Protein backbone atom coordinates (compact mmCIF):
# COMPACT_ATOMS: atom_id res chain seq x y z
CA UNK A 1 0.00 0.00 0.00
CA UNK A 2 1.22 3.50 -0.87
CA UNK A 3 0.83 6.07 1.90
CA UNK A 4 -1.23 9.11 0.90
CA UNK A 5 1.18 11.41 2.71
CA UNK A 6 3.93 10.38 0.25
CA UNK A 7 1.84 11.25 -2.82
CA UNK A 8 2.41 14.80 -4.01
CA UNK A 9 0.06 17.16 -5.80
CA UNK A 10 1.86 19.87 -7.72
CA UNK A 11 1.06 23.28 -9.27
CA UNK A 12 -1.88 25.51 -8.32
CA UNK A 13 -2.85 29.06 -9.36
CA UNK A 14 -5.32 31.59 -7.97
CA UNK A 15 -6.44 34.86 -9.62
CA UNK A 16 -8.74 37.63 -8.39
CA UNK A 17 -10.84 39.20 -11.14
CA UNK A 18 -13.26 42.12 -10.94
CA UNK A 19 -16.25 39.76 -10.92
CA UNK A 20 -14.90 36.62 -9.27
CA UNK A 21 -12.01 34.32 -8.40
CA UNK A 22 -10.37 31.70 -10.62
CA UNK A 23 -8.53 28.68 -9.20
CA UNK A 24 -6.61 26.29 -11.45
CA UNK A 25 -4.37 23.27 -11.01
CA UNK A 26 -2.82 20.44 -12.97
CA UNK A 27 -4.06 16.87 -12.44
CA UNK A 28 -0.81 14.96 -11.83
CA UNK A 29 0.16 13.30 -8.56
CA UNK A 30 3.71 12.08 -8.18
CA UNK A 31 5.53 9.65 -5.90
CA UNK A 32 9.21 10.54 -6.07
CA UNK A 33 10.08 10.58 -9.76
CA UNK A 34 7.08 8.42 -10.71
CA UNK A 35 3.74 9.66 -12.07
CA UNK A 36 1.26 7.97 -9.75
CA UNK A 37 -2.01 9.43 -11.00
CA UNK A 38 -3.21 11.56 -13.92
CA UNK A 39 -6.68 12.33 -12.53
CA UNK A 40 -6.12 14.03 -9.18
CA UNK A 41 -8.40 16.86 -8.03
CA UNK A 42 -6.51 19.62 -6.19
CA UNK A 43 -9.35 22.13 -5.93
CA UNK A 44 -12.23 21.48 -3.54
CA UNK A 45 -15.53 23.21 -2.87
CA UNK A 46 -15.89 24.05 0.82
CA UNK A 47 -19.23 25.90 0.65
CA UNK A 48 -21.43 27.53 -1.99
CA UNK A 49 -19.02 30.44 -2.59
CA UNK A 50 -15.81 29.04 -1.08
CA UNK A 51 -13.03 26.78 -2.32
CA UNK A 52 -9.59 25.56 -1.36
CA UNK A 53 -6.74 24.51 -3.64
CA UNK A 54 -3.78 22.57 -2.32
CA UNK A 55 -0.27 21.71 -3.47
CA UNK A 56 1.69 19.14 -1.47
CA UNK A 57 0.81 15.93 0.33
CA UNK A 58 -2.45 14.57 -1.10
CA UNK A 59 -3.38 12.88 2.17
CA UNK A 60 -2.90 16.08 4.16
CA UNK A 61 -4.86 18.15 1.62
CA UNK A 62 -7.82 15.75 1.75
CA UNK A 63 -7.74 15.64 5.54
CA UNK A 64 -7.82 19.43 5.78
CA UNK A 65 -10.64 19.65 3.23
CA UNK A 66 -12.81 17.27 5.28
CA UNK A 67 -12.19 19.33 8.41
CA UNK A 68 -12.94 22.67 6.70
CA UNK A 69 -16.16 21.37 5.15
CA UNK A 70 -17.35 20.25 8.58
CA UNK A 71 -16.43 23.59 10.14
CA UNK A 72 -18.21 25.48 7.34
CA UNK A 73 -21.41 23.49 8.00
CA UNK A 74 -21.15 24.16 11.74
CA UNK A 75 -20.67 27.86 11.06
CA UNK A 76 -23.81 27.95 8.90
CA UNK A 77 -25.79 26.18 11.63
CA UNK A 78 -24.59 28.49 14.40
CA UNK A 79 -24.51 31.85 12.60
CA UNK A 80 -27.16 31.32 9.95
CA UNK A 81 -25.05 32.41 6.99
CA UNK A 82 -22.08 31.28 4.95
CA UNK A 83 -18.57 31.86 6.24
CA UNK A 84 -16.70 34.72 4.54
CA UNK A 85 -13.59 34.11 2.48
CA UNK A 86 -11.45 35.86 5.09
CA UNK A 87 -13.00 33.79 7.88
CA UNK A 88 -12.25 30.54 6.04
CA UNK A 89 -8.68 31.68 5.40
CA UNK A 90 -8.24 32.63 9.07
CA UNK A 91 -9.67 29.29 10.20
CA UNK A 92 -7.30 27.44 7.84
CA UNK A 93 -4.38 29.50 9.12
CA UNK A 94 -5.28 28.73 12.75
CA UNK A 95 -5.57 25.00 12.06
CA UNK A 96 -2.19 24.92 10.30
CA UNK A 97 -0.54 27.03 13.00
CA UNK A 98 -1.87 24.72 15.70
CA UNK A 99 -0.34 21.75 13.87
CA UNK A 100 3.07 23.33 13.29
CA UNK A 101 4.90 20.51 15.12
CA UNK A 102 2.93 17.84 13.23
CA UNK A 103 2.13 19.89 10.13
CA UNK A 104 -0.07 19.41 7.13
CA UNK A 105 2.50 19.23 4.34
CA UNK A 106 0.92 21.56 1.82
CA UNK A 107 0.54 25.10 0.58
CA UNK A 108 -3.07 26.18 0.37
CA UNK A 109 -5.02 28.78 -1.59
CA UNK A 110 -8.41 29.88 -0.27
CA UNK A 111 -10.67 31.64 -2.75
CA UNK A 112 -14.23 32.84 -2.50
CA UNK A 113 -16.84 35.49 -3.09
CA UNK A 114 -18.84 37.22 -0.37
CA UNK A 115 -19.22 41.00 -0.75
CA UNK A 116 -16.36 40.84 -3.23
CA UNK A 117 -13.90 38.25 -4.58
CA UNK A 118 -11.06 37.30 -2.24
CA UNK A 119 -7.93 35.14 -2.40
CA UNK A 120 -5.55 34.07 0.37
CA UNK A 121 -2.31 32.08 0.36
CA UNK A 122 -1.51 30.00 3.46
CA UNK A 123 1.71 28.10 4.14
CA UNK A 124 2.05 24.95 6.27
CA UNK A 125 2.93 26.95 9.41
CA UNK A 126 -0.21 29.08 9.10
CA UNK A 127 1.36 32.17 7.54
CA UNK A 128 -1.37 33.96 5.61
CA UNK A 129 -1.30 36.64 2.91
CA UNK A 130 -4.07 38.18 0.83
CA UNK A 131 -3.16 38.20 -2.86
CA UNK A 132 -4.47 39.37 -6.23
CA UNK A 133 -2.78 36.39 -7.85
CA UNK A 134 -0.69 33.56 -6.47
CA UNK A 135 0.84 30.24 -7.41
CA UNK A 136 2.04 27.36 -5.27
CA UNK A 137 3.77 24.05 -5.89
CA UNK A 138 6.65 22.69 -7.88
CA UNK A 139 5.87 24.65 -11.05
CA UNK A 140 5.13 27.96 -9.36
CA UNK A 141 8.16 29.78 -10.81
CA UNK A 142 6.99 29.06 -14.34
CA UNK A 143 3.40 30.02 -13.53
CA UNK A 144 4.55 33.30 -11.96
CA UNK A 145 6.46 34.19 -15.11
CA UNK A 146 3.08 34.35 -16.88
CA UNK A 147 1.08 35.89 -14.03
CA UNK A 148 3.58 38.69 -13.39
CA UNK A 149 3.55 39.73 -17.03
CA UNK A 150 -0.14 39.41 -17.85
CA UNK A 151 -2.24 39.96 -14.73
CA UNK A 152 -4.58 42.98 -14.83
CA UNK A 153 -6.78 43.96 -11.86
CA UNK A 154 -9.51 45.04 -14.29
CA UNK A 155 -9.77 41.67 -16.02
CA UNK A 156 -13.04 39.74 -15.85
CA UNK A 157 -13.43 36.06 -15.02
CA UNK A 158 -13.36 35.04 -18.70
CA UNK A 159 -9.91 36.58 -19.14
CA UNK A 160 -8.84 35.30 -15.73
CA UNK A 161 -9.65 31.74 -16.78
CA UNK A 162 -7.51 32.10 -19.90
CA UNK A 163 -4.62 33.48 -17.85
CA UNK A 164 -4.88 30.71 -15.25
CA UNK A 165 -4.90 28.04 -17.96
CA UNK A 166 -1.89 29.66 -19.64
CA UNK A 167 0.02 29.81 -16.35
CA UNK A 168 -0.61 26.14 -15.51
CA UNK A 169 0.13 25.10 -19.10
CA UNK A 170 3.48 26.91 -18.93
CA UNK A 171 4.32 24.98 -15.75
CA UNK A 172 3.31 21.73 -17.46
CA UNK A 173 5.76 22.42 -20.28
CA UNK A 174 8.71 23.10 -17.95
CA UNK A 175 8.14 21.26 -14.66
CA UNK A 176 8.37 17.46 -14.73
CA UNK A 177 6.09 17.09 -11.69
CA UNK A 178 3.24 19.11 -13.29
CA UNK A 179 1.04 17.68 -16.01
CA UNK A 180 -1.84 15.51 -17.24
CA UNK A 181 -4.50 18.13 -17.77
CA UNK A 182 -5.85 21.23 -16.06
CA UNK A 183 -8.71 21.70 -13.61
CA UNK A 184 -10.30 25.16 -13.49
CA UNK A 185 -12.85 26.47 -11.00
CA UNK A 186 -14.65 29.82 -11.04
CA UNK A 187 -16.32 31.42 -8.00
CA UNK A 188 -18.62 34.42 -8.55
CA UNK A 189 -21.64 35.91 -6.80
CA UNK A 190 -23.61 33.07 -8.43
CA UNK A 191 -21.51 30.41 -6.71
CA UNK A 192 -18.95 27.72 -7.47
CA UNK A 193 -18.58 26.15 -10.92
CA UNK A 194 -16.01 23.93 -12.61
CA UNK A 195 -15.08 24.11 -16.28
CA UNK A 196 -15.44 20.92 -18.29
CA UNK A 197 -12.42 19.26 -19.87
CA UNK A 198 -13.79 20.28 -23.27
CA UNK A 199 -13.93 23.94 -22.23
CA UNK A 200 -10.34 23.82 -20.98
CA UNK A 201 -9.15 22.11 -24.17
CA UNK A 202 -10.84 24.81 -26.24
CA UNK A 203 -8.90 27.48 -24.35
CA UNK A 204 -5.62 25.57 -24.72
CA UNK A 205 -6.03 25.38 -28.49
CA UNK A 206 -6.25 29.18 -28.66
CA UNK A 207 -3.11 29.85 -26.59
Coordinates of N, CA and C in Angstrom, one line a residue:
X1 N 0.8 -1.2 0.0 CA 0.0 0.0 0.0 C 0.9 1.2 0.0
X2 N 0.5 2.2 -0.8 CA 1.2 3.5 -0.9 C 0.6 4.5 0.1
X3 N 1.4 5.1 0.9 CA 0.8 6.1 1.9 C 0.4 7.4 1.2
X4 N -0.8 7.9 1.5 CA -1.2 9.1 0.9 C -0.3 10.3 1.2
X5 N 0.3 10.3 2.4 CA 1.2 11.4 2.7 C 2.5 11.4 1.9
X6 N 2.8 10.4 1.1 CA 3.9 10.4 0.3 C 3.6 10.8 -1.2
X7 N 2.3 10.9 -1.5 CA 1.8 11.3 -2.8 C 1.7 12.8 -2.9
X8 N 2.4 13.4 -3.9 CA 2.4 14.8 -4.0 C 1.6 15.3 -5.1
X9 N 0.8 16.4 -4.8 CA 0.1 17.2 -5.8 C 0.9 18.4 -6.1
X10 N 0.9 18.9 -7.3 CA 1.9 19.9 -7.7 C 1.3 21.3 -7.9
X11 N 1.2 21.8 -9.1 CA 1.1 23.3 -9.3 C -0.4 23.8 -9.2
X12 N -0.6 24.9 -8.4 CA -1.9 25.5 -8.3 C -1.7 27.0 -8.6
X13 N -2.8 27.6 -9.1 CA -2.8 29.1 -9.4 C -4.2 29.7 -8.9
X14 N -4.1 30.9 -8.3 CA -5.3 31.6 -8.0 C -5.3 33.0 -8.5
X15 N -6.4 33.5 -9.0 CA -6.4 34.9 -9.6 C -7.7 35.6 -9.2
X16 N -7.6 36.8 -8.7 CA -8.7 37.6 -8.4 C -9.1 38.5 -9.6
X17 N -10.3 38.4 -10.0 CA -10.8 39.2 -11.1 C -11.9 40.2 -10.6
X18 N -12.3 41.1 -11.4 CA -13.3 42.1 -10.9 C -14.6 41.5 -10.6
X19 N -14.9 40.4 -11.2 CA -16.2 39.8 -10.9 C -16.2 38.4 -10.3
X20 N -15.0 37.9 -9.9 CA -14.9 36.6 -9.3 C -13.5 36.2 -9.0
X21 N -13.3 34.9 -8.6 CA -12.0 34.3 -8.4 C -11.9 33.1 -9.3
X22 N -10.7 32.9 -9.8 CA -10.4 31.7 -10.6 C -9.3 30.9 -9.9
X23 N -9.5 29.6 -9.7 CA -8.5 28.7 -9.2 C -8.3 27.6 -10.3
X24 N -7.0 27.3 -10.5 CA -6.6 26.3 -11.5 C -5.5 25.4 -10.9
X25 N -5.4 24.2 -11.4 CA -4.4 23.3 -11.0 C -4.2 22.2 -12.1
X26 N -3.0 21.6 -12.1 CA -2.8 20.4 -13.0 C -3.4 19.2 -12.3
X27 N -3.4 18.1 -13.0 CA -4.1 16.9 -12.4 C -3.1 15.7 -12.1
X28 N -1.8 16.0 -12.1 CA -0.8 15.0 -11.8 C -0.5 14.8 -10.3
X29 N -0.4 13.6 -9.9 CA 0.2 13.3 -8.6 C 1.4 12.4 -8.7
X30 N 2.4 12.8 -8.0 CA 3.7 12.1 -8.2 C 4.1 11.4 -6.9
X31 N 4.9 10.4 -7.0 CA 5.5 9.7 -5.9 C 7.0 9.5 -6.2
X32 N 7.8 10.4 -5.7 CA 9.2 10.5 -6.1 C 9.3 11.0 -7.5
X33 N 10.0 10.2 -8.3 CA 10.1 10.6 -9.8 C 9.1 9.8 -10.6
X34 N 8.1 9.2 -10.0 CA 7.1 8.4 -10.7 C 5.7 9.2 -10.8
X35 N 5.1 9.1 -11.9 CA 3.7 9.7 -12.1 C 2.8 8.6 -11.5
X36 N 2.1 8.9 -10.4 CA 1.3 8.0 -9.7 C -0.2 8.0 -10.2
X37 N -0.6 9.3 -10.5 CA -2.0 9.4 -11.0 C -2.1 10.6 -12.0
X38 N -3.0 10.5 -12.9 CA -3.2 11.6 -13.9 C -4.6 12.2 -13.8
X39 N -5.3 11.9 -12.7 CA -6.7 12.3 -12.5 C -6.9 12.8 -11.1
X40 N -6.0 13.5 -10.6 CA -6.1 14.0 -9.2 C -6.8 15.4 -9.2
X41 N -7.8 15.5 -8.3 CA -8.4 16.9 -8.0 C -7.6 17.6 -6.9
X42 N -7.3 18.8 -7.2 CA -6.5 19.6 -6.2 C -7.3 20.9 -5.8
X43 N -8.5 21.0 -6.3 CA -9.4 22.1 -5.9 C -10.7 21.6 -5.4
X44 N -11.1 22.1 -4.2 CA -12.2 21.5 -3.5 C -13.2 22.6 -3.1
X45 N -14.5 22.3 -3.3 CA -15.5 23.2 -2.9 C -15.7 23.0 -1.4
X46 N -15.7 24.1 -0.6 CA -15.9 24.1 0.8 C -17.3 24.5 1.2
X47 N -17.8 25.5 0.5 CA -19.2 25.9 0.6 C -19.7 26.5 -0.7
X48 N -20.9 27.1 -0.7 CA -21.4 27.5 -2.0 C -20.5 28.5 -2.7
X49 N -19.9 29.4 -2.0 CA -19.0 30.4 -2.6 C -17.6 30.4 -2.1
X50 N -17.1 29.2 -1.7 CA -15.8 29.0 -1.1 C -15.1 27.8 -1.6
X51 N -13.8 27.9 -1.8 CA -13.0 26.8 -2.3 C -11.6 26.8 -1.8
X52 N -11.0 25.7 -1.8 CA -9.6 25.6 -1.4 C -8.8 24.7 -2.4
X53 N -7.7 25.2 -2.8 CA -6.7 24.5 -3.6 C -5.5 24.2 -2.8
X54 N -4.9 23.0 -3.1 CA -3.8 22.6 -2.3 C -2.7 22.0 -3.2
X55 N -1.4 22.3 -2.9 CA -0.3 21.7 -3.5 C 0.6 21.1 -2.4
X56 N 0.9 19.8 -2.5 CA 1.7 19.1 -1.5 C 1.2 17.7 -1.2
X57 N 1.2 17.3 0.0 CA 0.8 15.9 0.3 C -0.7 15.7 0.1
X58 N -1.0 14.8 -0.8 CA -2.5 14.6 -1.1 C -3.3 14.2 0.1
X59 N -2.7 13.3 1.0 CA -3.4 12.9 2.2 C -3.7 14.0 3.1
X60 N -2.7 14.9 3.3 CA -2.9 16.1 4.2 C -3.9 17.1 3.6
X61 N -3.9 17.3 2.3 CA -4.9 18.1 1.6 C -6.3 17.6 1.8
X62 N -6.5 16.3 1.6 CA -7.8 15.7 1.7 C -8.3 15.8 3.2
X63 N -7.4 15.6 4.1 CA -7.7 15.6 5.5 C -8.2 17.0 5.9
X64 N -7.5 18.0 5.5 CA -7.8 19.4 5.8 C -9.1 19.8 5.1
X65 N -9.4 19.4 3.9 CA -10.6 19.7 3.2 C -11.8 19.1 4.0
X66 N -11.7 17.9 4.5 CA -12.8 17.3 5.3 C -13.1 18.1 6.5
X67 N -12.0 18.5 7.2 CA -12.2 19.3 8.4 C -12.8 20.7 8.1
X68 N -12.4 21.4 7.1 CA -12.9 22.7 6.7 C -14.4 22.6 6.3
X69 N -14.8 21.5 5.5 CA -16.2 21.4 5.2 C -17.1 21.2 6.4
X70 N -16.6 20.4 7.3 CA -17.3 20.2 8.6 C -17.5 21.6 9.3
X71 N -16.4 22.3 9.4 CA -16.4 23.6 10.1 C -17.3 24.6 9.4
X72 N -17.3 24.6 8.1 CA -18.2 25.5 7.3 C -19.7 25.2 7.6
X73 N -20.0 23.9 7.7 CA -21.4 23.5 8.0 C -21.8 23.9 9.4
X74 N -20.9 23.7 10.4 CA -21.2 24.2 11.7 C -21.4 25.7 11.8
X75 N -20.6 26.4 11.1 CA -20.7 27.9 11.1 C -22.0 28.3 10.5
X76 N -22.5 27.7 9.5 CA -23.8 28.0 8.9 C -24.9 27.7 9.9
X77 N -24.8 26.6 10.6 CA -25.8 26.2 11.6 C -25.8 27.2 12.8
X78 N -24.7 27.6 13.2 CA -24.6 28.5 14.4 C -24.9 29.9 14.1
X79 N -24.4 30.4 12.9 CA -24.5 31.8 12.6 C -25.7 32.1 11.7
X80 N -26.0 31.1 10.9 CA -27.2 31.3 10.0 C -26.8 31.9 8.6
X81 N -25.5 31.9 8.3 CA -25.1 32.4 7.0 C -23.7 31.8 6.7
X82 N -23.3 31.9 5.4 CA -22.1 31.3 4.9 C -20.9 32.0 5.5
X83 N -19.8 31.3 5.8 CA -18.6 31.9 6.2 C -18.0 32.8 5.1
X84 N -17.3 33.9 5.5 CA -16.7 34.7 4.5 C -15.4 34.1 4.1
X85 N -14.9 34.6 3.0 CA -13.6 34.1 2.5 C -12.5 34.3 3.5
X86 N -12.5 35.5 4.1 CA -11.4 35.9 5.1 C -11.6 35.0 6.3
X87 N -12.8 34.7 6.7 CA -13.0 33.8 7.9 C -12.5 32.4 7.6
X88 N -12.8 31.9 6.4 CA -12.3 30.5 6.0 C -10.7 30.5 6.0
X89 N -10.1 31.6 5.5 CA -8.7 31.7 5.4 C -8.1 31.8 6.8
X90 N -8.7 32.5 7.7 CA -8.2 32.6 9.1 C -8.4 31.3 9.8
X91 N -9.5 30.6 9.6 CA -9.7 29.3 10.2 C -8.6 28.3 9.7
X92 N -8.3 28.3 8.4 CA -7.3 27.4 7.8 C -5.9 27.8 8.4
X93 N -5.6 29.1 8.5 CA -4.4 29.5 9.1 C -4.2 29.0 10.6
X94 N -5.3 29.1 11.3 CA -5.3 28.7 12.8 C -5.1 27.2 12.9
X95 N -5.7 26.5 12.0 CA -5.6 25.0 12.1 C -4.1 24.6 11.7
X96 N -3.6 25.2 10.7 CA -2.2 24.9 10.3 C -1.2 25.4 11.4
X97 N -1.4 26.5 12.0 CA -0.5 27.0 13.0 C -0.6 26.1 14.2
X98 N -1.7 25.6 14.6 CA -1.9 24.7 15.7 C -1.2 23.4 15.5
X99 N -1.0 23.0 14.2 CA -0.3 21.8 13.9 C 1.1 21.9 13.4
X100 N 1.7 23.0 13.8 CA 3.1 23.3 13.3 C 4.1 22.3 13.6
X101 N 3.9 21.5 14.7 CA 4.9 20.5 15.1 C 4.6 19.2 14.5
X102 N 3.3 19.0 14.0 CA 2.9 17.8 13.2 C 2.1 18.4 12.0
X103 N 2.8 19.0 11.1 CA 2.1 19.9 10.1 C 1.4 19.1 9.0
X104 N 0.5 19.8 8.4 CA -0.1 19.4 7.1 C 1.0 19.8 6.1
X105 N 1.5 18.9 5.3 CA 2.5 19.2 4.3 C 1.8 19.7 3.0
X106 N 1.6 21.0 3.0 CA 0.9 21.6 1.8 C 1.0 23.1 1.9
X107 N 0.7 23.7 0.7 CA 0.5 25.1 0.6 C -0.8 25.3 0.0
X108 N -1.7 26.1 0.7 CA -3.1 26.2 0.4 C -3.5 27.6 -0.1
X109 N -4.4 27.6 -1.1 CA -5.0 28.8 -1.6 C -6.5 28.7 -1.2
X110 N -7.0 29.8 -0.6 CA -8.4 29.9 -0.3 C -9.0 31.0 -1.1
X111 N -10.0 30.7 -1.9 CA -10.7 31.6 -2.7 C -12.2 31.6 -2.5
X112 N -12.8 32.8 -2.7 CA -14.2 32.8 -2.5 C -14.8 34.2 -2.9
X113 N -16.1 34.3 -2.8 CA -16.8 35.5 -3.1 C -17.9 35.7 -2.0
X114 N -17.8 36.8 -1.3 CA -18.8 37.2 -0.4 C -19.3 38.6 -0.8
X115 N -18.9 39.7 -0.2 CA -19.2 41.0 -0.8 C -18.4 41.3 -2.0
X116 N -17.2 40.7 -2.1 CA -16.4 40.8 -3.2 C -15.5 39.6 -3.3
X117 N -14.8 39.4 -4.5 CA -13.9 38.3 -4.6 C -12.7 38.4 -3.7
X118 N -12.2 37.3 -3.1 CA -11.1 37.3 -2.2 C -10.2 36.1 -2.4
X119 N -8.9 36.2 -2.2 CA -7.9 35.1 -2.4 C -6.8 35.2 -1.4
X120 N -6.6 34.1 -0.7 CA -5.5 34.1 0.4 C -4.6 32.9 0.1
X121 N -3.3 33.1 0.4 CA -2.3 32.1 0.4 C -1.9 31.7 1.8
X122 N -1.8 30.4 2.1 CA -1.5 30.0 3.5 C -0.5 28.9 3.4
X123 N 0.7 29.1 4.1 CA 1.7 28.1 4.1 C 1.5 27.1 5.3
X124 N 2.3 26.1 5.3 CA 2.1 25.0 6.3 C 2.2 25.3 7.7
X125 N 2.8 26.5 8.0 CA 2.9 27.0 9.4 C 1.8 27.9 9.8
X126 N 0.9 28.2 8.8 CA -0.2 29.1 9.1 C 0.0 30.5 8.7
X127 N 1.1 30.8 8.0 CA 1.4 32.2 7.5 C 0.4 32.5 6.4
X128 N -0.3 33.6 6.5 CA -1.4 34.0 5.6 C -1.1 35.3 5.0
X129 N -1.4 35.4 3.6 CA -1.3 36.6 2.9 C -2.5 36.7 2.0
X130 N -3.0 37.9 1.8 CA -4.1 38.2 0.8 C -3.4 38.6 -0.5
X131 N -3.8 38.0 -1.6 CA -3.2 38.2 -2.9 C -4.2 38.5 -4.0
X132 N -3.7 39.2 -5.0 CA -4.5 39.4 -6.2 C -4.3 38.2 -7.2
X133 N -3.1 37.6 -7.1 CA -2.8 36.4 -7.8 C -1.7 35.7 -7.1
X134 N -1.7 34.3 -7.2 CA -0.7 33.6 -6.5 C -0.6 32.2 -7.1
X135 N 0.6 31.6 -7.0 CA 0.8 30.2 -7.4 C 1.6 29.5 -6.3
X136 N 1.3 28.2 -6.2 CA 2.0 27.4 -5.3 C 2.4 26.0 -5.9
X137 N 3.4 25.4 -5.4 CA 3.8 24.1 -5.9 C 5.0 24.0 -6.7
X138 N 5.4 22.9 -7.2 CA 6.7 22.7 -7.9 C 6.8 23.5 -9.2
X139 N 5.8 23.9 -9.8 CA 5.9 24.6 -11.0 C 5.6 26.1 -10.9
X140 N 5.6 26.6 -9.6 CA 5.1 28.0 -9.4 C 6.0 29.0 -10.0
X141 N 7.3 28.8 -10.2 CA 8.2 29.8 -10.8 C 7.8 30.0 -12.2
X142 N 7.4 28.9 -12.9 CA 7.0 29.1 -14.3 C 5.6 29.7 -14.5
X143 N 4.7 29.4 -13.5 CA 3.4 30.0 -13.5 C 3.5 31.5 -13.2
X144 N 4.4 31.9 -12.3 CA 4.6 33.3 -12.0 C 5.1 34.1 -13.1
X145 N 5.9 33.5 -14.0 CA 6.5 34.2 -15.1 C 5.3 34.7 -16.0
X146 N 4.2 33.9 -16.1 CA 3.1 34.3 -16.9 C 2.2 35.3 -16.1
X147 N 2.0 35.0 -14.8 CA 1.1 35.9 -14.0 C 1.7 37.3 -13.9
X148 N 3.0 37.4 -13.6 CA 3.6 38.7 -13.4 C 3.5 39.6 -14.6
X149 N 3.6 39.0 -15.8 CA 3.5 39.7 -17.0 C 2.1 40.1 -17.5
X150 N 1.2 39.3 -17.2 CA -0.1 39.4 -17.8 C -1.3 39.7 -16.9
X151 N -1.1 39.7 -15.6 CA -2.2 40.0 -14.7 C -2.7 41.4 -14.8
X152 N -4.0 41.6 -14.8 CA -4.6 43.0 -14.8 C -5.7 43.0 -13.8
X153 N -5.7 43.9 -12.9 CA -6.8 44.0 -11.9 C -8.2 44.2 -12.5
X154 N -8.2 44.7 -13.7 CA -9.5 45.0 -14.3 C -10.1 43.9 -15.1
X155 N -9.3 42.8 -15.2 CA -9.8 41.7 -16.0 C -11.0 41.0 -15.4
X156 N -11.9 40.5 -16.3 CA -13.0 39.7 -15.8 C -12.7 38.3 -15.7
X157 N -13.7 37.5 -15.3 CA -13.4 36.1 -15.0 C -13.0 35.3 -16.3
X158 N -13.7 35.7 -17.4 CA -13.4 35.0 -18.7 C -11.9 35.2 -19.0
X159 N -11.3 36.4 -18.9 CA -9.9 36.6 -19.1 C -9.1 35.9 -18.1
X160 N -9.6 35.9 -16.8 CA -8.8 35.3 -15.7 C -8.7 33.8 -15.9
X161 N -9.7 33.2 -16.5 CA -9.6 31.7 -16.8 C -8.6 31.5 -17.8
X162 N -8.5 32.3 -18.9 CA -7.5 32.1 -19.9 C -6.1 32.3 -19.3
X163 N -5.9 33.3 -18.4 CA -4.6 33.5 -17.8 C -4.2 32.3 -16.9
X164 N -5.2 31.8 -16.1 CA -4.9 30.7 -15.2 C -4.5 29.5 -16.0
X165 N -5.2 29.2 -17.1 CA -4.9 28.0 -18.0 C -3.5 28.2 -18.6
X166 N -3.2 29.4 -19.0 CA -1.9 29.7 -19.6 C -0.8 29.5 -18.6
X167 N -1.0 29.9 -17.4 CA 0.0 29.8 -16.3 C 0.3 28.3 -16.0
X168 N -0.8 27.6 -15.8 CA -0.6 26.1 -15.5 C 0.0 25.4 -16.7
X169 N -0.4 25.8 -17.9 CA 0.1 25.1 -19.1 C 1.6 25.4 -19.3
X170 N 2.1 26.6 -18.9 CA 3.5 26.9 -18.9 C 4.3 26.0 -17.9
X171 N 3.7 25.8 -16.7 CA 4.3 25.0 -15.8 C 4.4 23.5 -16.3
X172 N 3.3 23.1 -16.9 CA 3.3 21.7 -17.5 C 4.4 21.5 -18.5
X173 N 4.7 22.5 -19.3 CA 5.8 22.4 -20.3 C 7.2 22.4 -19.7
X174 N 7.4 22.9 -18.5 CA 8.7 23.1 -18.0 C 9.0 22.3 -16.7
X175 N 8.0 21.9 -15.9 CA 8.1 21.3 -14.7 C 7.7 19.8 -14.8
X176 N 8.6 18.9 -14.5 CA 8.4 17.5 -14.7 C 7.3 16.9 -13.8
X177 N 7.1 17.6 -12.7 CA 6.1 17.1 -11.7 C 4.7 17.6 -12.0
X178 N 4.5 18.5 -12.9 CA 3.2 19.1 -13.3 C 2.8 18.6 -14.6
X179 N 1.5 18.2 -14.7 CA 1.0 17.7 -16.0 C -0.3 17.0 -16.0
X180 N -0.7 16.4 -17.1 CA -1.8 15.5 -17.2 C -3.2 16.3 -17.1
X181 N -3.2 17.4 -17.7 CA -4.5 18.1 -17.8 C -4.6 19.2 -16.8
X182 N -5.7 20.0 -16.9 CA -5.8 21.2 -16.1 C -7.3 21.3 -15.5
X183 N -7.4 21.5 -14.2 CA -8.7 21.7 -13.6 C -8.9 23.2 -13.3
X184 N -10.0 23.7 -13.7 CA -10.3 25.2 -13.5 C -11.6 25.3 -12.8
X185 N -11.6 26.2 -11.8 CA -12.8 26.5 -11.0 C -13.0 28.0 -11.0
X186 N -14.3 28.4 -11.1 CA -14.6 29.8 -11.0 C -15.6 30.0 -9.9
X187 N -15.4 31.1 -9.1 CA -16.3 31.4 -8.0 C -16.8 32.9 -8.2
X188 N -18.1 33.1 -8.4 CA -18.6 34.4 -8.5 C -19.8 34.6 -7.5
X189 N -20.5 35.7 -7.7 CA -21.6 35.9 -6.8 C -22.7 34.8 -7.0
X190 N -22.6 34.1 -8.1 CA -23.6 33.1 -8.4 C -23.2 31.7 -7.9
X191 N -22.0 31.7 -7.3 CA -21.5 30.4 -6.7 C -20.3 29.8 -7.4
X192 N -20.1 28.5 -7.1 CA -19.0 27.7 -7.5 C -19.3 26.9 -8.7
X193 N -18.4 27.0 -9.7 CA -18.6 26.2 -10.9 C -17.2 25.7 -11.4
X194 N -17.2 24.5 -12.0 CA -16.0 23.9 -12.6 C -16.1 23.8 -14.1
X195 N -15.1 24.2 -14.8 CA -15.1 24.1 -16.3 C -14.9 22.6 -16.7
X196 N -15.6 22.3 -17.8 CA -15.4 20.9 -18.3 C -14.1 20.8 -19.0
X197 N -13.7 19.5 -19.2 CA -12.4 19.3 -19.9 C -12.5 19.8 -21.3
X198 N -13.6 19.8 -21.9 CA -13.8 20.3 -23.3 C -13.6 21.8 -23.3
X199 N -14.1 22.5 -22.3 CA -13.9 23.9 -22.2 C -12.5 24.3 -22.0
X200 N -11.8 23.6 -21.2 CA -10.3 23.8 -21.0 C -9.5 23.5 -22.3
X201 N -9.8 22.4 -22.9 CA -9.2 22.1 -24.2 C -9.4 23.2 -25.2
X202 N -10.5 23.8 -25.3 CA -10.8 24.8 -26.2 C -10.0 26.0 -26.0
X203 N -9.8 26.4 -24.7 CA -8.9 27.5 -24.3 C -7.5 27.2 -24.7
X204 N -7.0 26.0 -24.4 CA -5.6 25.6 -24.7 C -5.3 25.7 -26.2
X205 N -6.3 25.3 -27.0 CA -6.0 25.4 -28.5 C -5.9 26.8 -29.0
X206 N -6.4 27.8 -28.2 CA -6.3 29.2 -28.7 C -5.0 29.9 -28.1
X207 N -4.3 29.2 -27.2 CA -3.1 29.9 -26.6 C -2.0 30.0 -27.6

